[in-house]
Coordinates of C-alpha atoms in Angstrom, one line a residue:
X133 CA 81.0 64.3 128.5
X134 CA 79.5 64.1 125.0
X135 CA 77.2 66.9 124.0
X136 CA 75.1 67.8 121.0
X137 CA 76.6 70.6 118.9
X138 CA 74.4 73.4 117.3
X139 CA 76.3 75.1 114.4
X140 CA 75.7 78.9 114.2
X141 CA 76.4 81.1 111.2
X142 CA 78.8 84.0 111.9
X143 CA 77.9 84.0 115.6
X144 CA 80.3 83.4 118.5
X145 CA 78.5 83.6 121.9
X146 CA 80.2 84.6 125.1
X147 CA 79.4 82.7 128.4
X148 CA 77.1 84.2 131.0
X149 CA 74.4 85.3 128.6
X150 CA 70.7 84.5 128.2
X151 CA 69.7 84.8 124.6
X152 CA 66.9 83.6 122.2
X153 CA 67.7 81.5 119.1
X154 CA 65.4 81.0 116.2
X155 CA 65.9 77.8 114.1
X156 CA 64.3 76.9 110.8
X157 CA 67.0 74.7 109.3
X158 CA 65.6 71.1 109.5
X159 CA 68.9 69.6 110.7
X160 CA 69.3 72.3 113.3
X161 CA 65.7 71.7 114.5
X162 CA 66.3 68.0 114.7
X163 CA 69.6 68.5 116.7
X164 CA 67.9 70.8 119.2
X165 CA 64.9 68.4 119.5
X166 CA 67.3 65.5 120.2
X167 CA 69.1 67.5 122.9
X168 CA 65.8 68.5 124.6
X169 CA 64.5 64.9 124.4
X170 CA 67.7 63.5 126.1
X171 CA 67.8 66.4 128.7
X172 CA 71.3 67.2 127.4
X173 CA 73.1 70.5 127.3
X174 CA 73.9 71.9 123.9
X175 CA 77.2 73.5 122.6
X176 CA 76.9 76.5 120.4
X177 CA 79.7 76.6 117.8
X178 CA 80.4 79.0 114.9
X179 CA 80.6 77.4 111.5
X180 CA 83.4 78.3 109.1
X181 CA 81.3 78.6 105.9
X182 CA 78.0 80.0 104.8
X183 CA 76.2 76.8 104.2
X184 CA 75.2 74.2 106.8
X185 CA 78.4 72.2 107.6
X186 CA 78.8 68.6 106.4
X187 CA 81.9 67.5 108.3
X188 CA 83.6 68.3 111.6
X189 CA 86.3 70.4 109.9
X190 CA 83.7 72.9 108.9
X191 CA 83.3 73.9 112.6
X192 CA 85.6 75.8 115.0
X193 CA 87.1 73.7 117.8
X194 CA 86.0 76.2 120.5
X195 CA 82.3 76.7 121.5
X196 CA 80.1 77.7 124.3
X197 CA 78.1 75.2 126.5
X198 CA 74.5 76.3 127.1
X199 CA 71.4 75.2 129.1
X200 CA 68.1 75.0 127.3
X201 CA 65.6 77.1 129.3
X202 CA 62.7 77.2 127.0
X203 CA 61.6 75.3 123.8
X204 CA 58.8 76.5 121.7
X205 CA 57.6 74.9 118.4
X206 CA 56.0 77.3 115.9
X207 CA 53.2 76.3 113.4
X208 CA 55.6 76.5 110.3
X209 CA 57.9 73.8 111.8
X210 CA 60.6 76.2 113.1
X211 CA 61.4 76.4 116.8
X212 CA 62.2 79.2 119.2
X213 CA 64.7 78.4 122.0
X214 CA 65.8 80.3 125.0
X215 CA 69.3 79.3 126.2
X216 CA 71.7 80.4 128.9
X217 CA 75.4 80.1 128.1
X218 CA 77.6 78.8 131.0
X219 CA 81.2 78.2 129.9
X220 CA 83.6 78.1 126.9
X221 CA 84.5 74.6 125.9
X222 CA 87.1 72.8 123.8
X223 CA 85.6 70.2 121.5
X224 CA 87.3 66.8 120.9
X225 CA 86.3 63.8 118.9
X226 CA 83.7 65.7 116.9
X227 CA 81.5 63.5 114.8
X228 CA 78.3 63.7 112.6
X229 CA 75.7 61.0 112.4
X230 CA 73.6 60.0 109.3
X231 CA 71.0 62.6 110.1
X232 CA 73.6 65.4 110.0
X233 CA 73.6 65.9 113.8
X234 CA 77.0 66.9 115.3
X235 CA 78.2 65.8 118.7
X236 CA 81.5 65.8 120.5
X237 CA 83.4 65.4 123.8
X238 CA 83.5 68.9 125.3
X239 CA 85.8 70.0 128.2
X240 CA 85.5 73.4 129.9
X241 CA 88.1 76.0 129.5
X242 CA 89.0 77.5 132.9
X243 CA 88.1 81.1 133.4
X244 CA 89.2 83.7 136.0
X245 CA 86.6 86.3 137.1
X246 CA 88.4 89.6 137.2
X247 CA 85.3 91.6 136.2
X248 CA 85.5 93.8 139.4
X249 CA 89.1 94.7 139.0
X250 CA 89.6 98.5 138.6
X251 CA 92.0 98.1 135.6
X252 CA 89.4 95.9 133.9
X253 CA 86.7 98.5 134.4
X254 CA 89.0 101.3 133.1
X255 CA 89.8 99.2 130.1
X256 CA 86.0 98.8 129.5
X257 CA 85.4 102.5 129.6
X258 CA 88.4 103.2 127.3
X259 CA 87.0 100.7 124.8
X260 CA 83.6 102.4 124.9
X261 CA 85.2 105.8 124.2
X262 CA 87.1 104.4 121.2
X263 CA 83.9 102.9 119.9
X264 CA 82.4 106.3 119.8
X265 CA 85.0 107.4 117.2
X266 CA 83.9 104.7 114.7
X267 CA 80.2 104.9 115.6
X268 CA 79.3 106.5 112.2
X269 CA 81.5 104.1 110.1
X270 CA 80.3 101.0 111.9
X271 CA 76.8 102.3 112.6
X272 CA 77.1 101.6 116.3
X273 CA 74.4 102.7 118.7
X274 CA 76.5 104.4 121.4
X275 CA 73.4 104.9 123.6
X276 CA 72.6 101.3 123.5
X277 CA 76.2 100.4 124.3
X278 CA 76.2 102.8 127.3
X279 CA 73.1 101.2 128.5
X280 CA 74.8 97.8 128.4
X281 CA 77.8 99.2 130.3
X282 CA 75.5 100.5 133.1
X283 CA 73.0 97.7 133.4
X284 CA 74.5 94.4 132.3
X285 CA 77.5 92.3 133.4
X286 CA 80.9 92.4 131.5
X287 CA 80.2 89.3 129.3
X288 CA 77.2 91.1 127.8
X289 CA 79.4 94.1 127.0
X290 CA 82.0 92.0 125.3
X291 CA 79.4 90.2 123.3
X292 CA 77.7 93.5 122.3
X293 CA 81.1 94.9 121.1
X294 CA 81.8 91.8 119.0
X295 CA 78.3 91.9 117.4
X296 CA 78.2 95.7 116.8
X297 CA 81.7 95.9 115.2
X298 CA 81.3 92.8 113.1
X299 CA 84.6 91.2 114.2
X300 CA 85.5 88.2 112.2
X301 CA 84.5 84.8 113.7
X302 CA 88.0 83.4 113.9
X303 CA 89.1 86.5 116.0
X304 CA 85.9 86.2 118.1
X305 CA 86.8 82.5 118.8
X306 CA 90.3 83.5 120.0
X307 CA 88.7 86.0 122.4
X308 CA 86.2 83.4 123.6
X309 CA 89.0 81.0 124.8
X310 CA 90.9 83.7 126.7
X311 CA 90.9 83.1 130.5
X312 CA 90.5 86.7 131.8
X313 CA 88.4 89.7 131.0
X314 CA 91.5 91.8 130.8
X315 CA 92.9 89.7 128.0
X316 CA 89.5 89.8 126.1
X317 CA 89.2 93.6 126.5
X318 CA 92.8 94.1 125.4
X319 CA 92.2 92.0 122.2
X320 CA 89.0 94.0 121.5
X321 CA 90.8 97.3 122.1
X322 CA 93.4 96.2 119.5
X323 CA 90.7 95.4 117.0
X324 CA 88.9 98.7 117.6
X325 CA 92.2 100.6 117.2
X326 CA 92.5 99.1 113.7
X327 CA 88.9 100.1 113.0
X328 CA 89.7 103.7 114.2
X329 CA 92.7 103.9 111.8
X330 CA 90.6 102.7 108.9
X331 CA 87.9 105.2 109.8
X332 CA 90.5 108.0 109.7
X333 CA 91.6 106.9 106.2
X334 CA 88.0 106.7 105.0
X335 CA 87.3 110.1 106.5
X336 CA 90.3 111.6 104.8
X337 CA 89.2 110.1 101.4
X338 CA 85.7 111.5 102.0
X339 CA 87.0 114.9 102.8
X340 CA 89.2 114.9 99.6
X341 CA 86.2 113.8 97.5
X342 CA 84.0 116.5 99.1
X343 CA 86.7 119.1 98.4
X344 CA 86.9 118.0 94.8
X345 CA 83.2 118.7 94.5
X346 CA 84.1 122.4 94.7
X347 CA 86.0 124.3 92.0
X348 CA 84.0 123.0 89.1
X349 CA 84.7 119.3 89.6
X350 CA 81.1 118.4 90.5
X351 CA 80.3 118.0 86.8
X352 CA 83.2 115.6 86.3
X353 CA 82.1 113.4 89.2
X354 CA 78.5 113.3 87.8
X355 CA 79.9 112.2 84.5
X356 CA 81.8 109.4 86.2
X357 CA 78.5 108.3 87.9
X358 CA 76.9 108.4 84.5
X359 CA 79.5 106.1 83.1
X360 CA 78.9 103.7 85.9
X361 CA 75.2 103.7 85.2
X362 CA 75.9 103.1 81.5
X363 CA 78.2 100.2 82.4
X364 CA 75.3 98.7 84.4
X365 CA 73.0 99.1 81.4
X366 CA 75.6 97.4 79.1
X367 CA 76.6 100.6 77.3
X368 CA 80.1 100.7 78.6
X369 CA 82.6 103.0 76.9
X370 CA 85.2 100.7 75.3
X371 CA 87.9 103.3 76.0
X372 CA 87.8 102.9 79.8
X373 CA 90.9 102.0 81.7
X374 CA 90.2 98.3 82.0
X375 CA 89.7 97.8 78.3
X376 CA 92.8 99.9 77.5
X377 CA 94.9 97.7 79.8
X378 CA 93.6 94.6 78.1
X379 CA 94.5 96.1 74.6
X380 CA 98.0 97.0 75.8
X381 CA 98.5 93.5 77.1
X382 CA 97.2 91.9 73.9
X383 CA 99.2 94.2 71.5
X384 CA 102.5 92.8 70.3
X385 CA 104.3 96.0 70.8
X386 CA 108.1 96.3 71.3
X387 CA 109.3 97.1 74.8
X388 CA 109.7 100.9 74.4
X389 CA 106.3 101.3 72.8
X390 CA 104.6 99.2 75.6
X391 CA 106.4 101.2 78.3
X392 CA 105.1 104.4 76.7
X393 CA 101.6 103.0 76.6
X394 CA 101.7 101.9 80.2
X395 CA 103.1 105.3 81.3
X396 CA 100.3 107.2 79.5
X397 CA 97.7 104.9 81.0
X398 CA 99.1 105.5 84.4
X399 CA 98.8 109.3 83.8
X400 CA 95.2 108.8 82.6
X401 CA 94.2 107.0 85.7
X402 CA 95.2 110.1 87.8
X403 CA 93.1 112.5 85.7
X404 CA 89.5 113.4 85.8
X405 CA 87.7 111.4 83.0
X406 CA 86.2 114.5 81.4
X407 CA 89.3 116.7 81.5
X408 CA 90.9 117.9 78.3
X409 CA 94.2 116.2 79.0
X410 CA 92.4 112.9 79.6
X411 CA 90.7 113.2 76.3
X412 CA 94.1 113.8 74.6
X413 CA 95.7 110.8 76.2
X414 CA 92.7 108.5 75.3
X415 CA 93.0 109.6 71.7
X416 CA 96.7 109.0 71.7
X417 CA 96.4 105.5 73.3
X418 CA 93.7 104.6 70.7
X419 CA 96.0 105.7 67.9
X420 CA 99.0 103.9 69.4
X421 CA 97.1 100.6 69.9
X422 CA 95.5 100.8 66.5
X423 CA 98.9 100.5 64.8
X424 CA 99.6 97.0 63.3
X425 CA 102.2 95.9 65.9
X426 CA 103.3 92.4 64.9
X427 CA 100.5 92.1 62.3
X428 CA 101.5 91.2 58.8
X429 CA 100.2 89.4 55.7
X430 CA 102.1 86.1 55.5
X431 CA 101.2 84.8 52.1
X432 CA 104.2 83.3 50.4
X433 CA 105.6 85.0 47.2
X434 CA 104.6 83.0 44.1
X435 CA 106.5 84.4 41.1
X436 CA 104.4 82.5 38.6
X437 CA 101.3 83.9 40.0
X438 CA 102.8 87.4 40.1
X439 CA 103.8 87.1 36.5
X440 CA 100.3 86.0 35.5
X441 CA 98.7 88.9 37.5
X442 CA 101.0 91.5 35.8
X443 CA 100.3 90.0 32.3
X444 CA 96.6 89.9 32.9
X445 CA 96.3 93.5 34.0
X446 CA 99.0 95.1 31.8
X447 CA 99.9 94.7 28.1
X448 CA 103.4 95.4 26.9
X449 CA 106.0 96.9 29.3
X450 CA 108.0 93.7 29.4
X451 CA 111.1 95.3 30.7
X452 CA 109.3 97.0 33.6
X453 CA 107.4 93.9 34.5
X454 CA 110.6 91.8 34.4
X455 CA 112.3 94.3 36.7
X456 CA 109.4 94.1 39.2
X457 CA 109.5 90.3 39.1
X458 CA 113.3 90.4 39.7
X459 CA 112.6 92.6 42.8
X460 CA 110.1 90.1 44.0
X461 CA 112.5 87.2 43.4
X462 CA 115.1 88.9 45.6
X463 CA 112.5 89.4 48.3
X464 CA 111.5 85.7 48.1
X465 CA 115.1 84.7 48.5
X466 CA 116.2 87.0 51.2
X467 CA 112.9 87.1 53.1
X468 CA 113.0 90.8 53.7
X469 CA 112.2 94.1 51.9
X470 CA 115.7 95.6 52.0
X471 CA 116.7 96.7 48.5
X472 CA 116.1 99.3 45.9
X473 CA 112.9 101.4 46.0
X474 CA 111.3 101.3 42.5
X475 CA 110.2 104.6 40.9
X476 CA 108.0 104.3 37.8
X477 CA 108.3 107.4 35.6
X478 CA 106.0 107.9 32.6
X479 CA 103.3 110.0 31.1
X480 CA 99.8 110.0 32.5
X481 CA 97.7 107.0 31.7
X482 CA 100.5 104.5 31.1
X483 CA 99.6 102.4 34.1
X484 CA 102.0 103.4 36.8
X485 CA 99.6 103.4 39.7
X486 CA 97.8 100.3 38.6
X487 CA 101.1 98.4 38.4
X488 CA 101.6 99.0 42.1
X489 CA 98.1 97.7 42.8
X490 CA 98.8 94.6 40.7
X491 CA 102.0 94.0 42.7
X492 CA 100.0 94.0 45.9
X493 CA 97.5 91.6 44.4
X494 CA 100.3 89.3 43.2
X495 CA 101.9 89.3 46.7
X496 CA 98.5 88.8 48.5
X497 CA 99.1 92.0 50.6
X498 CA 97.2 95.1 51.5
X499 CA 97.4 98.1 49.1
X500 CA 97.4 101.8 49.9
X501 CA 98.0 104.8 47.6
X502 CA 99.3 108.1 48.9
X503 CA 99.0 111.1 46.6
X504 CA 101.9 113.4 47.3
X505 CA 100.9 116.1 44.8
X506 CA 101.1 119.6 46.4
X507 CA 102.3 118.4 49.8
X508 CA 104.6 121.0 51.4
X509 CA 104.3 120.3 55.1
X510 CA 106.7 117.9 56.7
X511 CA 104.0 117.0 59.3
X512 CA 102.1 115.1 56.5
X513 CA 104.8 112.4 56.9
X514 CA 106.0 112.8 60.5
X515 CA 102.7 113.8 62.1
X516 CA 102.0 116.6 64.6
X517 CA 103.0 116.8 68.2
X518 CA 100.0 115.5 70.2
X519 CA 99.9 118.7 72.3
X520 CA 98.6 120.6 69.3
X521 CA 94.8 121.0 68.8
X522 CA 93.7 118.5 66.1
X523 CA 97.0 116.7 66.0
X524 CA 97.2 113.3 64.3
X525 CA 99.8 110.8 63.1
X526 CA 101.4 111.3 59.7
X527 CA 100.0 109.8 56.5
X528 CA 102.5 106.9 56.5
X529 CA 101.3 105.8 60.0
X530 CA 97.7 106.4 59.0
X531 CA 98.2 104.2 55.9
X532 CA 99.6 101.3 58.0
X533 CA 96.7 101.6 60.5
X534 CA 94.1 101.5 57.6
X535 CA 95.8 98.5 56.1
X536 CA 96.0 96.6 59.4
X537 CA 99.4 95.1 58.5
X538 CA 103.0 96.2 58.8
X539 CA 104.0 94.9 55.3
X540 CA 101.6 96.4 52.8
X541 CA 102.4 97.7 49.3
X542 CA 102.3 101.6 49.5
X543 CA 102.3 103.5 46.3
X544 CA 103.8 107.1 46.6
X545 CA 101.9 108.7 43.7
X546 CA 103.3 111.8 42.0
X547 CA 106.4 112.0 44.0
X548 CA 107.8 114.6 41.6
X549 CA 105.1 117.1 42.7
X550 CA 106.1 117.5 46.3
X551 CA 106.4 121.1 47.4
X552 CA 108.5 123.0 49.9
X553 CA 107.7 126.1 52.0
X554 CA 108.1 127.7 55.4
X555 CA 106.4 124.8 57.2
X556 CA 109.3 122.4 56.5
X557 CA 110.8 120.2 53.9
X558 CA 108.7 117.1 53.4
X559 CA 111.3 115.6 51.1
X560 CA 113.7 115.2 54.1
X561 CA 111.2 113.0 55.9
X562 CA 110.5 111.1 52.7
X563 CA 114.3 110.4 52.3
X564 CA 114.2 108.7 55.8
X565 CA 111.1 106.7 54.9
X566 CA 112.7 105.4 51.7
X567 CA 116.1 104.6 53.2
X568 CA 116.3 100.9 54.2
X569 CA 119.0 101.7 56.8
X570 CA 116.9 104.4 58.5
X571 CA 113.2 103.5 58.1
X572 CA 113.4 100.5 60.5
X573 CA 113.4 103.1 63.4
X574 CA 111.1 105.7 61.9
X575 CA 109.6 107.9 64.6
X576 CA 106.3 109.7 64.1
X577 CA 106.0 113.0 66.0
X578 CA 102.6 112.1 67.3
X579 CA 103.2 108.5 68.3
X580 CA 106.6 109.3 69.8
X581 CA 107.9 105.7 69.5
X582 CA 109.9 104.0 66.8
X583 CA 108.1 101.9 64.1
X584 CA 109.7 99.5 61.7
X585 CA 108.9 100.4 58.1
X586 CA 111.5 98.0 56.6
X587 CA 108.7 95.5 55.8
X588 CA 106.7 98.0 53.7
X589 CA 107.1 97.7 50.0
X590 CA 107.3 101.3 48.7
X591 CA 106.7 101.9 44.9
X592 CA 106.9 105.6 43.8
X593 CA 105.4 107.0 40.6
X594 CA 106.3 110.3 38.8
X595 CA 105.4 112.0 35.5
X596 CA 108.8 113.5 35.0
X597 CA 112.4 113.2 36.3
X598 CA 112.1 116.5 38.1
X599 CA 113.4 115.0 41.3
X600 CA 116.3 116.1 43.7
X601 CA 119.5 114.2 43.4
X602 CA 119.1 112.8 47.0
X603 CA 115.7 111.5 46.2
X604 CA 116.8 109.9 42.9
X605 CA 119.7 108.3 44.7
X606 CA 117.3 106.5 47.0
X607 CA 115.3 104.9 44.1
X608 CA 115.8 103.0 40.9
X609 CA 114.2 104.8 38.0
X610 CA 112.1 102.7 35.6
X611 CA 110.8 104.7 32.7
X612 CA 107.6 103.7 31.1
X613 CA 107.9 104.8 27.4
X614 CA 104.2 104.5 26.7
X615 CA 102.3 102.0 24.5
X616 CA 102.6 101.3 20.9
X617 CA 99.5 101.3 18.7
X618 CA 99.2 97.5 18.7
X619 CA 99.5 97.5 22.5
X620 CA 96.8 100.2 22.8
X621 CA 94.5 98.1 20.6
X622 CA 95.1 95.0 22.8
X623 CA 94.5 97.1 26.0
X624 CA 91.2 98.4 24.5
X625 CA 90.0 95.0 23.4
X626 CA 91.0 93.3 26.7
X627 CA 90.2 96.0 29.3
X628 CA 88.9 99.4 28.2
X629 CA 85.8 98.3 26.3
X630 CA 84.7 96.2 29.2
X631 CA 85.3 99.0 31.8
X632 CA 83.6 101.6 29.6
X633 CA 80.6 99.3 29.2
X634 CA 80.4 98.9 33.0
X635 CA 80.6 102.7 33.5
X636 CA 77.7 103.3 31.1
X637 CA 75.6 100.3 31.9
X638 CA 76.1 98.3 28.7
X639 CA 76.4 94.6 28.6
X640 CA 79.9 93.9 27.2
X641 CA 78.5 91.3 24.7
X642 CA 76.3 94.0 23.1
X643 CA 79.3 96.2 22.2
X644 CA 81.0 95.3 18.9
X645 CA 84.0 97.3 18.1
X646 CA 86.6 95.7 15.8
X647 CA 90.3 96.4 15.8
X648 CA 90.1 98.8 12.8
X649 CA 87.6 101.0 14.6
X650 CA 89.8 101.1 17.7
X651 CA 92.8 102.1 15.5
X652 CA 90.7 104.8 13.9
X653 CA 90.0 106.3 17.4
X654 CA 93.6 106.1 18.3
X655 CA 94.9 107.8 15.2
X656 CA 92.2 110.5 14.8
X657 CA 91.1 111.4 18.3
X658 CA 94.0 110.6 20.6
X659 CA 97.7 111.2 20.5
X660 CA 98.9 110.2 24.0
X661 CA 101.4 107.8 25.4
X662 CA 98.8 106.3 27.8
X663 CA 95.3 105.1 27.2
X664 CA 93.1 107.5 29.3
X665 CA 91.9 109.5 26.3
X666 CA 91.2 106.3 24.4
X667 CA 89.0 105.1 27.3
X668 CA 87.2 108.5 27.4
X669 CA 86.5 108.2 23.6
X670 CA 85.1 104.7 24.0
X671 CA 82.9 105.8 26.9
X672 CA 81.7 108.8 24.9
X673 CA 80.7 106.5 22.0
X674 CA 78.7 104.2 24.3
X675 CA 77.1 107.2 26.1
X676 CA 76.0 108.9 22.9
X677 CA 74.5 105.7 21.5
X678 CA 72.5 105.3 24.7
X679 CA 71.0 108.7 24.1
X680 CA 70.1 107.9 20.5
X681 CA 68.5 104.6 21.7
X682 CA 66.5 106.2 24.4
X683 CA 68.5 104.3 27.1
X684 CA 68.0 100.9 25.5
X685 CA 70.9 98.4 25.6
X686 CA 70.8 96.5 22.3
X687 CA 73.5 94.8 20.3
X688 CA 75.3 97.5 18.3
X689 CA 78.2 97.4 15.9
X690 CA 80.4 100.4 16.0
X691 CA 82.2 100.9 12.7
X692 CA 84.5 103.7 11.6
X693 CA 81.6 105.8 10.0
X694 CA 79.5 105.5 13.2
X695 CA 82.4 106.4 15.4
X696 CA 83.1 109.6 13.3
X697 CA 79.4 110.5 13.5
X698 CA 79.4 110.1 17.3
X699 CA 82.8 111.8 18.0
X700 CA 82.4 114.6 15.5
X701 CA 81.4 117.1 18.2
X702 CA 84.6 116.4 20.1
X703 CA 86.8 117.5 17.2
X704 CA 84.6 120.5 16.5
X705 CA 84.6 121.5 20.2
X706 CA 88.4 121.7 20.2
X707 CA 89.4 118.2 21.4
X708 CA 92.4 118.0 19.2
X709 CA 95.4 115.7 19.6
X710 CA 97.5 115.5 22.7
X711 CA 101.2 115.5 22.4
X712 CA 103.9 114.2 24.8
X713 CA 102.9 114.5 28.5
X714 CA 99.5 116.0 28.0
X715 CA 100.2 119.5 26.4
X716 CA 97.4 120.6 24.1
X717 CA 98.4 122.0 20.6

């Protein structure tokens, strides 16, 4: 016999019950109205999805046939129906018409009434006892359940258990088509046993959390709640575990470094967020992930451009510039940095450091300068163990992090002024850094993983050859003899006057100093191999003229007589000539 089908959301009804149904869905209302009009029974079937079904596959194939006892239409168009379920049915040839009304050929599923069997009643009582164990977790009203046991037939008890425990519809449908109450109670008891075990686990977790509230951990849990609130407000800490995992996955770290990061993150997840150890691990992971793993500047080496850059920024020194270009030519040919480390030795002011900067500009790479003067602790290069308070990576790793690339140009300035004391020998660490055969597996004490330094172009500078034999063996010494007078004049004309004007606020076109005036400054007021004192003298001339002009910037010609007038106080104050490497006489 073909019956109309009424889909129900998350509801499987047992036979033998009288229950009210409220309908406000237009299609459901139309389906019930049609069934009443044709004096037909209706079949109550659970739907598989949340929304009203569109096709037969959206319904379960097992339902419950019901008689319509009362039909009441409400003013808002909804209806209130009282039905009495009679038997479970199996639905075949289910179809849906153009109005969305479902119908199907329904055949009864045979049932055996064993509700008065003593074993069945004992199973019911055991099931009620087990439900009392999960009453708090499932919010079950045990008093109401006991009332159902004492005053209502067994189908009402089974239906109450299914509804109170929230058993999934597919399992409830399986119970509906079982033939005996013993089978149904056994299936329910199995589900309740699962709920009991889950309740035990939840209870154990809750007890553990409650115990952690003692012993000073209450504050940590409150901080964790604060972090959750901040996350909801959009103020999430970027150092949380999820973001750290994403950064680890995105970083192009070698396998050993990634394994180390994953291991530390696993430890972090087991710690309280506000503990000291968690803070140490977060800082460590941040430093490790900030390193330029796999990041490098990939600009090709252009020797013509490099030569033009060196000639533009430096006058003279043809031998030194040629040797640097040879070094770059080898790099271009071989495609790697392996080779001699250049050490530029010369008096102050001859352009050693600026040469390194020009090389970085010519290669299109990042530039970083490390001043080594006075360093006597090995930890400056190798870093501190992260267990120490205030520990941090060494200066080499910090330089790479700041550059954001693993192939910058790093100038080791004043390498001849490295010290040595009871805290260690920094030179031994520097020897490893400068050795192409060792620096590809350089290990910083803080990071505790190998980092490849073979792509870094190291250029050292020194004022003298006061270096150990081992250190000199690692490098090729290039001596910068200083500038001739003609070279100093060219440097002043092309660079120093413009920089002194910028330092004092002059417009370069308002400063007129001819070559004879520059030579006069060089001969009378400086005697150095570099040009630092020459720049100071030019700056002093412009500064004093500004004072005489009451800060006005007007076109001014600086001849020999005017220069002597302006620089006379320097000579009278004891600014005599400098000889050699800066010793006053």
